[in-house]
mmCIF file of C-alpha atoms in Angstrom:
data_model
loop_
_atom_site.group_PDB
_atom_site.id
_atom_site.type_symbol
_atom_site.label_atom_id
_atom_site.label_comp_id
_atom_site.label_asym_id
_atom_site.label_seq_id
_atom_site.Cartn_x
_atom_site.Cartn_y
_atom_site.Cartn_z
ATOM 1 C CA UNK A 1032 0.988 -6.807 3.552
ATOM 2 C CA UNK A 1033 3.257 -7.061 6.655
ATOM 3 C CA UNK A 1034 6.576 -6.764 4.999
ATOM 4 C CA UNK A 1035 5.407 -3.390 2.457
ATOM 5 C CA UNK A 1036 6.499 -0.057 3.853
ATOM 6 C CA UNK A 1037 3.623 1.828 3.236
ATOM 7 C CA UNK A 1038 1.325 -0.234 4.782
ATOM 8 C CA UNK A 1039 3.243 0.064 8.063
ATOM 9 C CA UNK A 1040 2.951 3.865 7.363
ATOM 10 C CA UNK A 1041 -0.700 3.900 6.907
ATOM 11 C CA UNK A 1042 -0.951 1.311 10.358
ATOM 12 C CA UNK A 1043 1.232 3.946 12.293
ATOM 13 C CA UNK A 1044 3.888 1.505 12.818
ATOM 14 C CA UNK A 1045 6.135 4.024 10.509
ATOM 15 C CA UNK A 1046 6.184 7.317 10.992
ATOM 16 C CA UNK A 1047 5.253 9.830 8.094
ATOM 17 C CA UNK A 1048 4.939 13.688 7.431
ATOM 18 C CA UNK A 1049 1.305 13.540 6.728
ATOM 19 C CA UNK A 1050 0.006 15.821 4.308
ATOM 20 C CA UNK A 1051 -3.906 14.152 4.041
ATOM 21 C CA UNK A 1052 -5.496 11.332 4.995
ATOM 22 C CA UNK A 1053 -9.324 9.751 3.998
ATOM 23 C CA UNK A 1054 -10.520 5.861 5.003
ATOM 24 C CA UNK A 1055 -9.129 5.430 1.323
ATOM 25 C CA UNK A 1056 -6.298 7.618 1.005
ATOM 26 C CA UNK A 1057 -3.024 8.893 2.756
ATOM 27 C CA UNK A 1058 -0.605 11.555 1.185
ATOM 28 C CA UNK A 1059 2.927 12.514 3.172
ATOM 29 C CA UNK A 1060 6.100 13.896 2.138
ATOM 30 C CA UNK A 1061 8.991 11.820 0.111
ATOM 31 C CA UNK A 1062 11.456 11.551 2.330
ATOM 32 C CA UNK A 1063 14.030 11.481 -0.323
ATOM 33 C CA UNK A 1064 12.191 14.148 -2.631
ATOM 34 C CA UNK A 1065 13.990 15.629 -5.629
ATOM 35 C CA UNK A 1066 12.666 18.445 -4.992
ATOM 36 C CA UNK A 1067 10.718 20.954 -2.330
ATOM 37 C CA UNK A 1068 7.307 19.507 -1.508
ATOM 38 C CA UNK A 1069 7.564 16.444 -3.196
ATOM 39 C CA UNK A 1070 4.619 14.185 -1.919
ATOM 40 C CA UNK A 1071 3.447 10.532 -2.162
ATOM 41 C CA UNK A 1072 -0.273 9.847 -2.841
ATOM 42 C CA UNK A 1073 -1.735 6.143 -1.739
ATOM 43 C CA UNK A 1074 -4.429 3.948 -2.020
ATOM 44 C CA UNK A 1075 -4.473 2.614 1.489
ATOM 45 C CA UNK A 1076 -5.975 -0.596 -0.108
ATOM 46 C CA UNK A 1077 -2.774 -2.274 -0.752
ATOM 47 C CA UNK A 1078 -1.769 -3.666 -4.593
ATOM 48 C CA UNK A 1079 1.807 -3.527 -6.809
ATOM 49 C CA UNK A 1080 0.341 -2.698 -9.583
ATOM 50 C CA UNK A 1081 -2.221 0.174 -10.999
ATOM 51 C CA UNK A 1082 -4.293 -2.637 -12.078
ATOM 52 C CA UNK A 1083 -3.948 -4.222 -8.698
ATOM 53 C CA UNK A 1084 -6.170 -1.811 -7.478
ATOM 54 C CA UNK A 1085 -10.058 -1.754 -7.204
ATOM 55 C CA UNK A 1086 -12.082 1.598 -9.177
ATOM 56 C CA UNK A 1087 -13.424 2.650 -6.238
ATOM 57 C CA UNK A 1088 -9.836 2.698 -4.396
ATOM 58 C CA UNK A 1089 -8.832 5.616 -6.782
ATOM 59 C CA UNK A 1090 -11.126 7.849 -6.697
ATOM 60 C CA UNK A 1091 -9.561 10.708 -4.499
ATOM 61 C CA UNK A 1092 -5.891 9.923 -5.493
ATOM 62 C CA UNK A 1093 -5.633 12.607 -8.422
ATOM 63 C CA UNK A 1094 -7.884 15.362 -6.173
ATOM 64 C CA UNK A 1095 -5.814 15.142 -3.638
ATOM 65 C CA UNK A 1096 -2.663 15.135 -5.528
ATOM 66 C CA UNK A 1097 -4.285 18.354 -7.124
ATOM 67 C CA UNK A 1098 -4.602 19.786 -3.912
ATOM 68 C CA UNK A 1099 -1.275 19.023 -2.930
ATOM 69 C CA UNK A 1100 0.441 20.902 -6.199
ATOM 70 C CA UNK A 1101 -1.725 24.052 -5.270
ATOM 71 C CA UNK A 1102 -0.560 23.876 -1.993
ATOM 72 C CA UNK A 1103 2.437 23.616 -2.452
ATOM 73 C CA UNK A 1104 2.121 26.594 -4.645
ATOM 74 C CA UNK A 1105 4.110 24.528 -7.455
ATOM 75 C CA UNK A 1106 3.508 26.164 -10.884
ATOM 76 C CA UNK A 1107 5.243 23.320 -12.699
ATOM 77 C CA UNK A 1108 4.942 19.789 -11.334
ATOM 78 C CA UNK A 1109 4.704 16.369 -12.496
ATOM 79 C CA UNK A 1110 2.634 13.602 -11.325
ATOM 80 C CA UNK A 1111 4.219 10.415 -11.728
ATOM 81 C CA UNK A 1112 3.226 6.757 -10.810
ATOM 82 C CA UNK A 1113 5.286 3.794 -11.880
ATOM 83 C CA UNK A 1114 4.389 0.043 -12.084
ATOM 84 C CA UNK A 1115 7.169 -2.624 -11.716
ATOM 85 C CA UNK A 1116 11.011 -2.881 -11.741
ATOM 86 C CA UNK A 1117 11.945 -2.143 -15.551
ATOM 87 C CA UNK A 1118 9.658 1.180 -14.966
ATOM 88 C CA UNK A 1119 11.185 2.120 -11.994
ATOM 89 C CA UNK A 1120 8.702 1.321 -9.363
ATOM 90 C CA UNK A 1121 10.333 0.938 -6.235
ATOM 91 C CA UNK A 1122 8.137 0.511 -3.201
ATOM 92 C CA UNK A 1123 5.354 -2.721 -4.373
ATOM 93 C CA UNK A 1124 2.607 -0.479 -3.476
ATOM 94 C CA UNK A 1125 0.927 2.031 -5.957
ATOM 95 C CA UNK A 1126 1.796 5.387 -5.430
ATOM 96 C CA UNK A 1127 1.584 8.414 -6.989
ATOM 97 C CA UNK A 1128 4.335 10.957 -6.820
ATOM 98 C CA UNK A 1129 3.578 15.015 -6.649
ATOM 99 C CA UNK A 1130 6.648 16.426 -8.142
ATOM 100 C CA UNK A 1131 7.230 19.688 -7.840
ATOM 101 C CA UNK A 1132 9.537 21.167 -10.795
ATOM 102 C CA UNK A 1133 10.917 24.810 -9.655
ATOM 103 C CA UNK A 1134 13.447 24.801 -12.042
ATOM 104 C CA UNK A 1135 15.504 22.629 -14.580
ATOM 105 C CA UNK A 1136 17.659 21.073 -12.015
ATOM 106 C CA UNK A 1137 15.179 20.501 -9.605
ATOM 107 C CA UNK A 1138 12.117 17.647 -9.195
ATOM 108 C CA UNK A 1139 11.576 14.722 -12.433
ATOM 109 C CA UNK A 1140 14.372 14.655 -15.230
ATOM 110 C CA UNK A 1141 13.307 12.718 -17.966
ATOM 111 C CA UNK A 1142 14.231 11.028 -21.614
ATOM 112 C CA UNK A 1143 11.506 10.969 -24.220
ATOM 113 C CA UNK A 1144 12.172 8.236 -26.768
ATOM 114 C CA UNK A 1145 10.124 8.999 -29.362
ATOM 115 C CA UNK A 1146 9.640 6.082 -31.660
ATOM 116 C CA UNK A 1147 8.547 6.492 -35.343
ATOM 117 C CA UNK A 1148 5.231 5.988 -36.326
ATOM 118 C CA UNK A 1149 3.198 3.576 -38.785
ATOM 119 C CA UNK A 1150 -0.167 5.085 -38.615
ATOM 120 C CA UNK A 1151 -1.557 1.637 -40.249
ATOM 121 C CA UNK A 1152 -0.067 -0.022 -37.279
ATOM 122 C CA UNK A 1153 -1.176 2.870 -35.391
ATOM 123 C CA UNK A 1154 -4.813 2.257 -36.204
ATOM 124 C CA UNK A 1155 -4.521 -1.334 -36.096
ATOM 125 C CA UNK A 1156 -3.642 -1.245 -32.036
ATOM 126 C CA UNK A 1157 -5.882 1.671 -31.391
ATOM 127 C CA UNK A 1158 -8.651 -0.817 -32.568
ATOM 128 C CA UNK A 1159 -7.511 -3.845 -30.622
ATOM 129 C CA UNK A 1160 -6.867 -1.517 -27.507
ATOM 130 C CA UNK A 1161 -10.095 -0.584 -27.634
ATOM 131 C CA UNK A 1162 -11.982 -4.111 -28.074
ATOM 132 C CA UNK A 1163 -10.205 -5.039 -24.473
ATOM 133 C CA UNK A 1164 -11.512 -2.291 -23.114
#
């Protein structure tokens, strides 16, 4: 995509702190990170969405990001990857975010709205969820 951001990173036209890079995958550092050593992981095959993107794409993107938290030496982290507007994806191309979380002001904050469970309902999804897949 000429217009998407990291696809002019991966081309070179952008210039990155580059952490890794494979024929299918580039890591570099956030540039606005919430916190020390927060790092972007990308297919370089380009897609918005998580199911945008082929199998075979994805196969070093949690490895790497692995490598990346032990590197960083992070002992609590978050890995993080968001898919369209309402869910806070910003950049239309998947990415995965390495989050460092030092301490409880720095890296991810986040909300967990628990809702209340039916476990009829509950069991009733689980078995449509599972005849799609």
């Amino acid at each position: 995509m000429a217009a998407c951001i990291f696809c002019k990173i991966i081309k070179g036209d952008i210039p990155c702190f580059k952490l890794f890079e494979s024929d299918k995958t580039l890591a570099f550092l956030d540039i606005n990170p919430l916190s020390k050593g927060h790092a972007l992981v990308i297919p370089k095959f380009h897609g918005a969405k998580l199911t945008d993107i082929p199998d075979d794409q994805l196969t070093e993107i949690l490895p790497v990001a692995k490598k990346l938290a032990a590197a960083t030496g992070a002992v609590d982290y978050n890995i993080l990857q968001n898919n369209g507007r309402i869910a806070h994806q910003v950049v239309d191309h998947v990415h995965f975010h390495m989050i460092p979380k030092p301490d409880e002001k720095q890296g991810l904050g986040i909300g967990w709205p628990q809702q209340p469970t039916d476990m009829d309902a509950l069991k009733a999804l689980s078995e449509e969820i599972k005849s799609k897949i």
